[in-house]
Short mmCIF file of C-alpha atoms in Angstrom, two decimals:
data_model
loop_
_atom_site.label_atom_id
_atom_site.label_comp_id
_atom_site.label_asym_id
_atom_site.label_seq_id
_atom_site.Cartn_x
_atom_site.Cartn_y
_atom_site.Cartn_z
CA MET A 1148 -30.74 66.44 -1.39
CA LEU A 1149 -31.14 68.65 -4.32
CA PHE A 1150 -27.56 69.48 -3.97
CA GLY A 1151 -26.61 65.77 -3.88
CA LYS A 1152 -28.79 65.04 -6.90
CA ARG A 1153 -27.18 67.79 -8.89
CA LYS A 1154 -23.78 66.62 -7.87
CA ALA A 1155 -24.63 63.12 -9.03
CA GLU A 1156 -25.97 64.44 -12.32
CA ARG A 1157 -22.86 66.52 -12.78
CA GLU A 1158 -20.61 63.57 -12.07
CA SER A 1159 -22.65 61.45 -14.43
CA LEU A 1160 -22.34 64.16 -17.06
CA TYR A 1161 -18.57 64.42 -16.44
CA ARG A 1162 -18.20 60.65 -16.77
CA GLN A 1163 -20.25 60.72 -19.96
CA ILE A 1164 -18.17 63.61 -21.34
CA ALA A 1165 -14.96 61.89 -20.19
CA GLY A 1166 -16.05 58.67 -21.98
CA GLN A 1167 -16.89 60.58 -25.12
CA LEU A 1168 -13.57 62.45 -24.93
CA GLN A 1169 -11.77 59.15 -24.46
CA ALA A 1170 -13.59 57.72 -27.54
CA LEU A 1171 -12.78 60.89 -29.49
CA ILE A 1172 -9.10 60.65 -28.49
CA GLU A 1173 -9.09 57.00 -29.60
CA GLU A 1174 -10.69 57.95 -32.93
CA VAL A 1175 -8.13 60.76 -33.42
CA ARG A 1176 -5.27 58.31 -32.64
CA GLU A 1177 -6.71 55.76 -35.14
CA GLY A 1178 -7.17 58.57 -37.69
CA ARG A 1179 -3.53 59.62 -37.22
CA GLU A 1180 -2.39 56.01 -37.70
CA ALA A 1181 -4.57 55.68 -40.82
CA LEU A 1182 -3.24 59.02 -42.07
CA ALA A 1183 0.35 57.88 -41.43
CA GLU A 1184 -0.35 54.60 -43.30
CA LEU A 1185 -1.96 56.54 -46.13
CA GLY A 1186 1.10 58.82 -46.25
CA ARG A 1187 3.39 55.76 -46.51
CA GLU A 1188 1.23 54.34 -49.32
CA VAL A 1189 1.25 57.68 -51.15
CA ARG A 1190 5.07 57.88 -50.84
CA GLN A 1191 5.37 54.26 -52.04
CA ASN A 1192 3.02 54.97 -54.96
CA GLY A 1193 5.06 58.06 -55.81
CA THR A 1194 8.22 55.96 -55.79
CA ASP A 1195 6.54 53.32 -57.97
CA ILE A 1196 5.28 55.98 -60.37
CA SER A 1197 8.75 57.50 -60.59
CA ARG A 1198 10.22 54.06 -61.32
CA HIS A 1199 7.55 53.36 -63.94
CA ASP A 1200 8.03 56.82 -65.40
CA MET A 1201 11.78 56.18 -65.71
CA ALA A 1202 11.10 52.76 -67.26
CA LEU A 1203 8.64 54.35 -69.67
CA GLU A 1204 11.22 57.00 -70.58
CA ASP A 1205 13.76 54.22 -71.18
CA CYS A 1206 11.26 52.45 -73.46
CA LEU A 1207 10.56 55.65 -75.35
CA ASP A 1208 14.30 56.27 -75.75
CA MET A 1209 14.74 52.72 -77.03
CA LEU A 1210 11.85 53.14 -79.47
CA GLU A 1211 13.41 56.36 -80.73
CA GLU A 1212 16.73 54.57 -81.25
CA TRP A 1213 14.97 51.73 -83.12
CA LYS A 1214 13.19 54.29 -85.29
CA GLU A 1215 16.52 55.92 -86.12
CA VAL A 1216 18.02 52.52 -86.93
CA GLY A 1217 14.95 51.69 -89.07
CA ASP A 1218 15.23 55.01 -90.90
CA HIS A 1219 18.92 54.38 -91.51
CA GLU A 1220 18.17 50.85 -92.75
CA ARG A 1221 15.44 52.11 -95.10
CA LYS A 1222 17.79 54.75 -96.48
CA ARG A 1223 20.54 52.15 -96.92
CA ARG A 1224 18.10 49.76 -98.63
CA GLN A 1225 17.07 52.53 -101.04
CA GLU A 1226 20.72 53.28 -101.79
CA LEU A 1227 21.40 49.58 -102.42
CA GLU A 1228 18.31 49.36 -104.63
CA GLN A 1229 19.55 52.32 -106.68
CA GLU A 1230 23.00 50.73 -106.97
CA ARG A 1231 21.41 47.44 -108.06
CA GLU A 1232 19.39 49.26 -110.71
CA LYS A 1233 22.54 50.94 -112.03
CA LEU A 1234 24.41 47.64 -112.13
CA LEU A 1235 21.52 45.91 -113.90
CA ARG A 1236 21.44 48.67 -116.53
CA VAL A 1237 25.20 48.34 -117.04
CA PHE A 1238 24.88 44.58 -117.29
CA GLN A 1239 22.01 44.84 -119.77
CA THR A 1240 24.03 47.25 -121.91
CA TYR A 1241 26.99 44.88 -121.79
CA GLN A 1242 24.80 41.92 -122.76
CA GLU A 1243 23.23 43.84 -125.63
CA GLN A 1244 26.68 44.80 -126.93
CA LEU A 1245 27.81 41.19 -126.63
CA TRP A 1246 24.65 40.13 -128.50
CA ASP A 1247 25.36 42.60 -131.29
CA MET A 1248 28.99 41.51 -131.54
CA LYS A 1249 27.99 37.84 -131.58
CA THR A 1250 25.40 38.45 -134.30
CA TYR A 1251 27.88 40.41 -136.42
CA ALA A 1252 30.71 37.89 -135.85
CA GLY A 1253 28.37 35.02 -136.72
CA GLU A 1254 27.95 36.53 -140.16
CA LYS A 1255 31.57 37.65 -140.68
CA ASP A 1256 34.13 35.78 -138.53
CA SER A 1257 33.54 32.29 -137.13
CA VAL A 1258 36.60 32.37 -134.83
CA TRP A 1259 35.34 35.52 -133.10
CA HIS A 1260 31.85 34.07 -133.05
CA GLN A 1261 33.10 31.00 -131.13
CA GLN A 1262 35.00 33.22 -128.70
CA LEU A 1263 31.92 35.37 -128.10
CA LEU A 1264 29.76 32.28 -127.56
CA LEU A 1265 32.22 31.17 -124.86
CA MET A 1266 32.02 34.60 -123.22
CA GLU A 1267 28.22 34.45 -123.38
CA LYS A 1268 28.19 31.00 -121.75
CA THR A 1269 30.36 32.29 -118.89
CA ALA A 1270 28.08 35.30 -118.45
CA GLN A 1271 24.97 33.04 -118.47
CA GLU A 1272 26.21 31.20 -115.38
CA SER A 1273 26.71 34.48 -113.51
CA MET A 1274 23.32 35.72 -114.67
CA LEU A 1275 21.52 32.64 -113.37
CA MET A 1276 23.28 32.87 -110.00
CA SER A 1277 22.20 36.51 -109.63
CA GLY A 1278 18.56 35.86 -110.63
CA LEU A 1279 18.86 37.37 -114.12
CA THR A 1280 17.46 35.39 -117.05
CA GLU A 1281 17.79 36.29 -120.70
CA ILE A 1282 14.73 36.10 -122.97
CA ASN A 1283 16.24 34.92 -126.27
CA GLN A 1284 14.45 31.78 -127.44
CA THR A 1285 13.15 31.38 -130.95
CA GLY A 1286 10.43 28.91 -131.85
CA CYS A 1287 8.42 29.49 -128.66
CA ALA A 1288 4.96 31.03 -128.57
CA VAL A 1289 4.86 34.83 -128.55
CA ASN A 1290 4.11 36.09 -125.05
CA TYR A 1291 3.35 39.81 -125.09
CA GLU A 1292 4.47 40.12 -121.48
CA LEU A 1293 7.94 38.94 -122.57
CA HIS A 1294 8.13 39.91 -126.25
CA GLU A 1295 7.78 43.12 -128.19
CA VAL A 1296 6.98 42.16 -131.78
CA ILE A 1297 8.69 44.59 -134.15
CA GLU A 1298 8.43 42.52 -137.34
CA VAL A 1299 5.87 40.05 -138.68
CA ARG A 1300 6.88 37.27 -141.06
CA ASP A 1301 4.34 35.34 -143.05
CA THR A 1302 4.36 31.55 -142.92
CA GLU A 1303 2.27 28.80 -144.45
CA ASP A 1304 3.08 26.37 -141.61
CA ALA A 1305 0.22 26.48 -139.07
CA HIS A 1306 2.52 25.15 -136.30
CA ARG A 1307 4.73 28.26 -136.59
CA ASP A 1308 1.81 30.70 -136.36
CA ARG A 1309 2.37 33.18 -133.52
CA THR A 1310 5.81 31.87 -132.63
CA VAL A 1311 9.06 33.81 -132.32
CA ALA A 1312 10.92 33.79 -135.66
CA ALA A 1313 13.99 35.81 -134.66
CA ILE A 1314 15.40 37.80 -131.75
CA TYR A 1315 16.59 41.31 -132.56
CA ARG A 1316 17.38 42.26 -128.97
CA PRO A 1317 17.17 39.89 -126.02
CA GLY A 1318 14.95 40.71 -123.06
CA TYR A 1319 15.63 40.12 -119.38
CA LEU A 1320 13.84 38.77 -116.35
CA TYR A 1321 15.18 39.71 -112.93
CA GLN A 1322 13.98 37.49 -110.11
CA GLY A 1323 10.97 36.48 -112.19
CA LYS A 1324 9.95 40.03 -113.16
CA VAL A 1325 10.34 41.44 -116.66
CA ARG A 1326 13.11 44.04 -116.75
CA LYS A 1327 13.09 44.44 -120.52
CA LYS A 1328 11.02 42.78 -123.22
CA ALA A 1329 12.79 40.95 -126.02
CA ARG A 1330 12.42 42.64 -129.40
CA VAL A 1331 11.40 39.91 -131.83
CA ALA A 1332 10.08 38.96 -135.22
CA ALA A 1333 7.03 36.69 -135.09
CA PHE A 1334 5.45 34.33 -137.59
CA ARG A 1335 1.90 34.91 -138.78
CA LEU A 1336 -0.09 32.32 -140.66
CA GLN A 1337 -0.59 33.53 -144.19
CA LYS A 1338 -4.20 33.16 -145.20
CA THR A 1339 -4.64 31.82 -148.69
#
């Protein structure tokens, strides 16, 4: 009987161990499947990361190209700005020479004066189209942003006080900004 009881206990223990082994085998199999799935996900994530990394590299390359284009454009804009400045200086010199010739011819030779006035009129149209405006009006109020007063003339007429009496050198506005002030004579009310 003791022998039968021990045998039964042993068989019970074997069944219990066999059940636990079976459960352990099932857990190992599930763990392997989970590990295999995790491996697939890791490989997929690695592929995705590689693709994103390549896309990011492409974006960085494109940004670098845009930066180079932007640098080139800035350099070109600076060169064009310098060229524009040179051309404006040449044009101003030309206009000042034309002004001097017109002033001299007005005093000495009326035929030349008329010819120079015609040249000036032609140049005025080009100036306006390019955004360049000449400051050369007499009779207007002195504006120290536009005029450099180099001579003062006394007047007894109160309406002429602080107005431009004569232009010695015209000034220029380029696109609304003063390039050069006009050199003028201005009236001043004489106090009696």
